[in-house]
Amino acid sequence: MAQKLIYLDNAATTPVDPRVLEVMLPYYRENFGNSASRNHQFGWVAEEATENARKQVAAVINADPKEIIWTSGSTESNNLAILGAARMYADKGRHLVTSLIEHKAVIDPCKFLQSQGYEVTFLQPDNKGRVSVEQVREALRPDTVLVSLMFANNEIGTIHPIPEIGALCHEKGVLFHTDATQAFGKVPVDVEAMQIDLLSMSAHKIYGPKGVGALYVRRKKPRVRLEPVIYGGGHERGMRSGTLNVPGIVGFGEAARIAKEEMPAESKRLAGLRDRMWAGLSEHLTDIARNGDPQHCLPNILNVSFLYVEGESLMMGFSDIAVSSGSACTSASLEPSYVLKNIGLGDDLAHSSIRFSLGRFTTTEEVDYTIKSVVRTVNHLRAMSPLYEMAQAGIDLSKVEWQHH
Ligand SMILES: Cc1ncc(COP(=O)(O)O)c(C=O)c1O
């Protein structure tokens, strides 16, 4: 019989919660209407469902339901926020501020804008992955129209000083967008208290379906306007045309409702498991380092570098546990993670890192089993590693002159 697999890659995606699937099913079967059909029962039922979901998603971030724009996920939300704001406010200025460790779904639209004559400042975070308010303040210019900084990082879990950055942006009259894909439903987010103007969310990171997300767009103080990226029938206040994915949106709403309700207890439980994992690993292994900021981080992400061991080999050593490594994550190339490199890790440490991301269905037994497997694999790989042997013998590996052929 196939061995049971352990899933510790919840930052990549999560399974759909059975409770979420249950509320979605009727919208594939009998309630299949188009929410834009205004003149019959099928349309009304679908519209009521999407409006109910709008309230559920808005409630998680203290927004007005009218401020929620449905999209296909955070990639689209980020594109709409960045391209939409940059184009709408181009007359005011053509400068944006972001960071070097954003998700590609922020970095790439920014790079595209650079190719169109905009200027973008990419801030360098500290070695724990945080950007400071002072850095943002120094980067602001009279022609800055948008600051886009993620709420929490997807590889290391570090949380930026969001309320302080929001306050600064509002004081200076600059729009503030945050990619909250990893934070939404996991830690408290309040668009009013934190003075956020645009916020990206995705259902599949919170036990909802894939291919559905939302962008929060502030309507008051200030009223934010966006040039659409997708033109058409004028759905979603003209900002995102296209027939709504009704079952997906219903699922996103229910997933958001559950996440909000369970957050206080669940975030404590996850932080407890994450700390148990780190304690277990550091008790049994030397030469390991935790990446990120233990003071300001998501409860469910633990990123660890195992010196003298390659992340990819490690992963092969425990093939019944699904995790992500710091190498080759977003592409087919073997480039180490740009996030880890940009917080100051050398290629070797970046290549030797593993991201464990825990979730709603992770158990204590799974964490304990993982600790044992990782410890066994690391010890095994190090026992075979000449580099580890040299390091143990006191040789400084950075001073070694390697022979090239
Ligand atoms: C921080 C962050 N932003 C954006 C995305 C993209 O989200 P989606 O898969 O919904 O397009 C992800 C998911 O990998 C993410 O972690």
Coordinates of C-alpha atoms and ligand atoms in Angstrom, one line a residue:
M1 CA 0.0 0.0 0.0
A2 CA 1.2 3.5 -0.8
Q3 CA 2.7 5.3 2.2
K4 CA 0.7 8.2 3.6
L5 CA 2.1 11.5 2.4
I6 CA 2.7 14.5 4.8
Y7 CA 1.8 17.8 3.3
L8 CA 3.9 20.7 4.7
D9 CA 3.7 23.0 1.6
N10 CA 0.6 25.0 2.6
A11 CA 2.2 28.3 1.6
A12 CA 2.1 26.9 -2.0
T13 CA -1.5 25.9 -1.8
T14 CA -3.9 24.3 0.6
P15 CA -6.5 21.5 0.2
V16 CA -10.1 22.6 -0.1
D17 CA -11.8 22.3 3.3
P18 CA -14.6 19.8 3.0
R19 CA -17.0 22.4 4.5
V20 CA -16.0 24.8 1.7
L21 CA -16.6 22.2 -1.0
E22 CA -20.0 21.4 0.5
V23 CA -21.3 25.0 0.1
M24 CA -19.9 25.2 -3.5
L25 CA -21.5 22.2 -4.9
P26 CA -25.1 23.5 -5.3
Y27 CA -23.6 26.4 -7.4
Y28 CA -22.3 23.9 -10.0
R29 CA -25.6 21.9 -10.0
E30 CA -29.0 23.6 -9.5
N31 CA -27.9 27.2 -8.8
F32 CA -25.8 27.5 -12.0
G33 CA -27.0 31.0 -12.9
N34 CA -25.0 34.0 -14.2
S35 CA -24.9 36.5 -11.4
A36 CA -25.2 39.3 -14.0
S37 CA -28.5 37.9 -15.3
R38 CA -30.9 40.5 -13.8
N39 CA -34.3 39.2 -15.0
H40 CA -34.7 35.7 -13.6
Q41 CA -34.4 33.6 -10.5
F42 CA -31.2 31.8 -11.6
G43 CA -29.4 35.1 -11.9
W44 CA -30.8 36.5 -8.6
V45 CA -29.8 33.4 -6.7
A46 CA -26.2 33.6 -8.1
E47 CA -26.0 37.3 -7.4
E48 CA -27.2 36.8 -3.8
A49 CA -24.5 34.2 -3.3
T50 CA -21.7 36.4 -4.6
E51 CA -22.9 39.3 -2.5
N52 CA -22.9 37.1 0.6
A53 CA -19.4 36.0 -0.2
R54 CA -18.4 39.7 -0.7
K55 CA -19.5 40.4 2.9
Q56 CA -17.7 37.3 4.2
V57 CA -14.4 38.3 2.6
A58 CA -14.8 42.0 3.5
A59 CA -15.4 41.1 7.1
V60 CA -11.9 39.5 7.5
I61 CA -10.2 42.8 6.7
N62 CA -12.7 45.2 8.1
A63 CA -13.7 46.5 4.6
D64 CA -17.0 47.5 3.1
P65 CA -18.3 44.7 0.8
K66 CA -18.5 47.2 -2.0
E67 CA -14.7 47.6 -1.8
I68 CA -14.1 43.9 -2.8
I69 CA -13.4 43.2 -6.5
W70 CA -13.4 39.5 -7.6
T71 CA -10.4 38.3 -9.6
S72 CA -8.9 35.0 -10.6
G73 CA -6.3 35.1 -7.7
S74 CA -3.5 37.2 -6.3
T75 CA -1.5 37.3 -9.4
E76 CA -4.3 39.1 -11.1
S77 CA -5.1 41.2 -8.1
N78 CA -1.5 42.4 -7.9
N79 CA -1.4 43.2 -11.6
L80 CA -4.7 45.1 -11.4
A81 CA -3.5 47.1 -8.4
I82 CA -0.1 48.0 -9.8
L83 CA -0.8 48.5 -13.5
G84 CA -4.3 49.9 -12.7
A85 CA -3.0 52.5 -10.3
A86 CA 0.1 53.4 -12.3
R87 CA -1.9 54.0 -15.4
M88 CA -4.8 55.9 -13.7
Y89 CA -2.5 58.3 -11.9
A90 CA 0.2 58.6 -14.5
D91 CA -0.5 62.4 -14.7
K92 CA 0.4 62.8 -11.1
G93 CA 3.7 60.8 -11.5
R94 CA 5.4 57.7 -12.7
H95 CA 7.4 56.5 -9.7
L96 CA 6.6 53.4 -7.6
V97 CA 8.2 51.9 -4.5
T98 CA 8.4 48.1 -3.8
S99 CA 11.0 45.7 -2.4
L100 CA 13.4 43.1 -3.7
I101 CA 11.6 40.2 -2.0
E102 CA 8.1 40.6 -3.4
H103 CA 6.4 37.7 -5.2
K104 CA 7.0 37.7 -8.9
A105 CA 3.4 38.7 -9.4
V106 CA 4.5 42.1 -8.0
I107 CA 8.0 42.3 -9.3
D108 CA 7.1 41.5 -12.9
P109 CA 4.3 44.1 -13.4
C110 CA 6.8 46.6 -11.8
K111 CA 9.5 45.6 -14.3
F112 CA 7.0 45.9 -17.1
L113 CA 6.1 49.4 -16.0
Q114 CA 9.9 50.2 -16.0
S115 CA 9.9 49.1 -19.7
Q116 CA 7.1 51.7 -20.3
G117 CA 9.1 54.6 -18.9
Y118 CA 8.1 54.4 -15.2
E119 CA 10.7 54.4 -12.4
V120 CA 10.6 51.8 -9.7
T121 CA 12.6 51.8 -6.4
F122 CA 13.2 48.3 -5.2
L123 CA 14.0 48.5 -1.5
Q124 CA 16.5 46.2 0.1
P125 CA 15.1 44.5 3.2
D126 CA 17.3 43.7 6.3
N127 CA 18.7 40.3 6.9
K128 CA 15.5 39.1 8.5
G129 CA 13.4 40.2 5.5
R130 CA 12.0 43.5 6.8
V131 CA 11.7 46.8 5.2
S132 CA 11.6 49.8 7.6
V133 CA 9.3 52.8 7.5
E134 CA 12.4 55.0 7.3
Q135 CA 13.5 53.3 4.1
V136 CA 10.1 53.9 2.6
R137 CA 10.1 57.5 3.7
E138 CA 13.5 58.1 2.1
A139 CA 12.3 56.5 -1.2
L140 CA 9.2 58.6 -1.5
R141 CA 9.3 61.4 -4.1
P142 CA 6.8 64.1 -5.2
D143 CA 6.0 61.9 -8.3
T144 CA 5.5 58.7 -6.3
V145 CA 2.1 57.3 -6.9
L146 CA 2.2 53.8 -5.3
V147 CA 4.0 51.9 -2.6
S148 CA 3.5 48.1 -3.0
L149 CA 4.9 46.0 -0.1
M150 CA 3.8 42.5 0.8
F151 CA 2.1 41.9 4.1
A152 CA 4.0 38.7 4.8
N153 CA 6.7 37.0 2.7
N154 CA 5.8 33.6 1.2
E155 CA 9.2 32.0 1.6
I156 CA 10.3 33.2 5.1
G157 CA 7.0 34.4 6.6
T158 CA 8.4 37.8 7.7
I159 CA 5.8 40.5 8.3
H160 CA 6.6 44.1 7.4
P161 CA 5.6 47.1 9.6
I162 CA 2.4 47.5 7.7
P163 CA 0.5 50.0 9.9
E164 CA 3.4 52.3 10.1
I165 CA 4.0 52.2 6.3
G166 CA 0.2 52.7 5.8
A167 CA 0.3 55.8 8.0
L168 CA 3.3 57.2 6.2
C169 CA 1.7 56.7 2.8
H170 CA -1.5 58.4 3.8
E171 CA 0.4 61.3 5.4
K172 CA 2.2 61.8 2.1
G173 CA -0.8 61.2 -0.2
V174 CA 0.7 58.1 -1.8
L175 CA -1.4 55.0 -2.4
F176 CA -0.5 51.9 -0.5
H177 CA -0.9 48.4 -1.9
T178 CA -0.1 45.2 0.0
D179 CA 0.0 41.7 -1.3
A180 CA -1.6 39.9 1.6
T181 CA -1.8 36.5 -0.1
Q182 CA 0.0 34.7 2.8
A183 CA -1.4 36.9 5.6
F184 CA -5.1 37.0 4.8
G185 CA -7.0 34.8 7.1
K186 CA -3.9 33.8 9.1
V187 CA -3.1 37.0 11.1
P188 CA -5.3 40.1 11.8
V189 CA -5.6 42.5 8.9
D190 CA -7.5 45.7 9.2
V191 CA -7.6 48.0 6.2
E192 CA -8.9 50.9 8.3
A193 CA -6.5 50.7 11.2
M194 CA -3.6 49.9 8.9
Q195 CA -4.5 52.5 6.3
I196 CA -4.3 50.2 3.3
D197 CA -5.7 51.3 0.0
L198 CA -5.3 48.2 -2.1
L199 CA -5.0 44.6 -0.8
S200 CA -4.6 41.3 -2.7
M201 CA -6.1 38.0 -1.6
S202 CA -6.3 34.5 -2.9
A203 CA -8.8 31.7 -2.0
H204 CA -6.4 28.7 -2.5
K205 CA -4.1 29.7 0.4
I206 CA -7.0 29.6 2.9
Y207 CA -8.6 26.2 2.1
G208 CA -10.7 27.6 -0.7
P209 CA -10.6 26.7 -4.4
K210 CA -7.9 27.7 -6.9
G211 CA -8.4 30.3 -9.5
V212 CA -10.3 32.8 -7.4
G213 CA -9.2 35.8 -5.5
A214 CA -10.0 39.4 -4.7
L215 CA -8.6 42.9 -4.7
Y216 CA -9.7 45.3 -2.0
V217 CA -10.0 48.8 -3.5
R218 CA -10.6 51.7 -1.0
R219 CA -13.7 53.8 -1.7
K220 CA -13.3 56.6 0.8
K221 CA -10.4 58.6 2.1
P222 CA -9.2 58.4 -0.5
R223 CA -11.5 57.0 -3.2
V224 CA -9.1 54.8 -5.3
R225 CA -9.6 54.5 -9.1
L226 CA -8.0 52.0 -11.3
E227 CA -7.6 51.6 -15.0
P228 CA -8.8 48.1 -15.8
V229 CA -6.5 45.4 -17.1
I230 CA -9.4 43.4 -18.5
Y231 CA -12.0 45.3 -20.5
G232 CA -15.5 44.0 -21.3
G233 CA -19.0 43.9 -19.8
G234 CA -18.3 46.3 -17.0
H235 CA -18.6 43.9 -14.1
E236 CA -17.1 44.7 -10.7
R237 CA -17.6 48.4 -10.9
G238 CA -15.9 48.4 -14.3
M239 CA -12.6 47.3 -12.8
R240 CA -12.7 43.7 -13.8
S241 CA -15.0 42.5 -16.6
G242 CA -16.0 38.9 -17.0
T243 CA -18.7 36.5 -15.8
L244 CA -18.1 35.8 -12.2
N245 CA -16.9 32.3 -11.1
V246 CA -19.9 31.9 -8.8
P247 CA -19.0 28.5 -7.2
G248 CA -15.4 29.6 -6.7
I249 CA -16.5 32.9 -5.1
V250 CA -19.0 31.1 -2.8
G251 CA -16.2 28.8 -1.8
F252 CA -13.8 31.8 -1.2
G253 CA -16.5 33.4 1.0
E254 CA -17.0 30.3 3.1
A255 CA -13.2 29.8 3.4
A256 CA -12.9 33.4 4.6
R257 CA -15.7 33.0 7.1
I258 CA -14.1 29.9 8.6
A259 CA -10.6 31.5 8.6
K260 CA -11.9 34.5 10.5
E261 CA -13.8 32.4 13.0
E262 CA -11.0 30.0 13.7
M263 CA -8.0 32.4 13.5
P264 CA -7.5 33.1 17.2
A265 CA -7.2 29.4 18.2
E266 CA -5.7 28.2 14.9
S267 CA -2.9 30.8 14.8
K268 CA -1.8 29.7 18.3
R269 CA -2.0 26.1 17.4
L270 CA 0.1 26.6 14.3
A271 CA 2.7 28.8 16.0
G272 CA 3.0 26.0 18.7
L273 CA 3.6 23.4 16.0
R274 CA 6.1 25.6 14.2
D275 CA 8.0 26.2 17.4
R276 CA 8.0 22.5 18.2
M277 CA 9.5 21.8 14.8
W278 CA 12.3 24.4 15.2
A279 CA 13.0 23.2 18.8
G280 CA 13.1 19.5 17.6
L281 CA 15.4 20.3 14.7
S282 CA 17.8 22.5 16.7
E283 CA 17.9 20.0 19.6
H284 CA 19.2 17.2 17.3
L285 CA 21.2 19.0 14.6
T286 CA 24.1 21.4 14.6
D287 CA 24.9 23.9 11.9
I288 CA 21.3 24.9 11.1
A289 CA 19.9 28.4 10.8
R290 CA 16.4 29.8 10.9
N291 CA 15.7 32.3 8.1
G292 CA 13.4 35.2 8.6
D293 CA 12.3 37.2 11.7
P294 CA 11.0 35.1 14.6
Q295 CA 9.6 38.3 16.2
H296 CA 7.5 39.3 13.2
C297 CA 6.3 36.3 11.3
L298 CA 3.4 34.2 10.2
P299 CA 2.5 31.4 12.5
N300 CA 2.8 28.7 9.9
I301 CA 6.1 29.2 8.0
L302 CA 9.5 27.9 9.2
N303 CA 12.4 28.3 6.8
V304 CA 15.7 26.6 7.8
S305 CA 19.1 26.3 6.2
F306 CA 20.9 23.0 6.8
L307 CA 24.6 23.8 6.2
Y308 CA 26.6 21.4 4.0
V309 CA 23.5 19.8 2.7
E310 CA 21.7 20.6 -0.6
G311 CA 18.0 21.3 -0.2
E312 CA 17.1 19.3 -3.2
S313 CA 19.0 16.2 -2.0
L314 CA 17.3 16.7 1.4
M315 CA 13.9 16.7 -0.2
M316 CA 14.7 13.4 -2.0
G317 CA 15.8 11.9 1.3
F318 CA 12.3 12.3 2.7
S319 CA 10.1 11.8 -0.3
D320 CA 7.0 11.1 1.8
I321 CA 7.0 14.7 3.1
A322 CA 6.1 17.6 0.7
V323 CA 8.0 20.8 1.4
S324 CA 9.7 23.5 -0.7
S325 CA 13.4 24.2 -1.1
G326 CA 15.2 27.4 -1.5
S327 CA 16.5 26.3 -4.9
A328 CA 14.6 26.1 -8.1
C329 CA 11.3 27.0 -6.7
T330 CA 9.7 29.3 -9.2
S331 CA 11.3 28.1 -12.4
A332 CA 13.0 25.2 -14.1
S333 CA 16.4 26.9 -13.5
L334 CA 18.6 25.9 -10.6
E335 CA 19.0 29.5 -9.4
P336 CA 18.8 29.7 -5.6
S337 CA 15.9 31.7 -4.2
Y338 CA 16.1 35.5 -4.9
V339 CA 14.3 36.1 -1.6
L340 CA 17.0 34.3 0.4
K341 CA 19.8 35.9 -1.6
N342 CA 18.3 39.4 -1.1
I343 CA 18.2 39.0 2.7
G344 CA 21.9 38.3 2.5
L345 CA 22.3 34.5 2.3
G346 CA 25.1 33.2 0.1
D347 CA 24.4 30.7 -2.6
D348 CA 25.3 27.8 -0.4
L349 CA 22.9 28.7 2.4
A350 CA 20.1 29.5 0.0
H351 CA 20.6 26.2 -1.7
S352 CA 20.5 24.4 1.6
S353 CA 17.2 25.8 2.8
I354 CA 13.8 24.2 3.2
R355 CA 10.5 25.9 3.8
F356 CA 8.1 24.0 6.0
S357 CA 4.6 25.5 5.8
L358 CA 2.1 24.1 8.2
G359 CA -1.7 24.2 7.8
R360 CA -5.1 23.5 9.2
F361 CA -4.7 19.7 8.7
T362 CA -1.2 19.4 10.1
T363 CA -1.0 17.3 13.3
T364 CA 1.6 17.0 16.1
E365 CA 2.4 13.5 15.0
E366 CA 3.2 14.7 11.5
V367 CA 5.5 17.4 12.9
D368 CA 7.3 14.8 15.1
Y369 CA 7.6 12.4 12.2
T370 CA 9.0 15.2 10.1
I371 CA 11.6 16.2 12.7
K372 CA 12.9 12.5 12.8
S373 CA 13.0 12.2 9.0
V374 CA 14.8 15.4 8.5
V375 CA 17.3 14.7 11.3
R376 CA 18.0 11.3 9.9
T377 CA 18.4 12.6 6.3
V378 CA 20.7 15.5 7.3
N379 CA 22.9 13.2 9.3
H380 CA 23.1 10.7 6.5
L381 CA 23.9 13.3 3.9
R382 CA 26.5 15.0 6.0
A383 CA 28.2 11.7 6.8
M384 CA 28.8 11.3 3.0
S385 CA 29.8 14.9 2.4
P386 CA 33.4 15.8 2.0
L387 CA 32.6 19.4 2.6
Y388 CA 31.1 18.6 6.0
E389 CA 34.2 16.5 6.9
M390 CA 36.5 19.4 5.9
A391 CA 34.5 21.8 8.0
Q392 CA 34.6 19.5 11.0
A393 CA 38.3 19.4 10.6
G394 CA 38.4 23.1 11.0
I395 CA 39.0 24.0 7.3
D396 CA 37.5 27.4 6.3
L397 CA 35.6 26.4 3.2
S398 CA 35.4 30.0 1.9
K399 CA 39.2 30.0 1.7
V400 CA 39.6 26.8 -0.2
E401 CA 40.9 27.2 -3.7
W402 CA 38.9 24.8 -5.9
Q403 CA 40.5 23.3 -8.9
H404 CA 38.5 23.9 -12.1
H405 CA 38.8 21.8 -15.2
Ligands
LIG1 C1 2.9 36.4 -1.7 C2 2.2 35.8 -2.9 N1 1.7 36.7 -3.8 C3 1.0 36.2 -4.9 C4 0.8 34.8 -5.1 C5 0.1 34.4 -6.3 O1 -1.2 34.0 -6.0 P1 -2.2 33.2 -7.0 O2 -1.7 31.8 -7.0 O3 -3.5 33.3 -6.3 O4 -2.1 33.9 -8.3 C6 1.3 33.9 -4.2 C7 1.1 32.5 -4.3 O5 2.1 31.8 -4.6 C8 2.0 34.4 -3.0 O6 2.5 33.6 -2.1

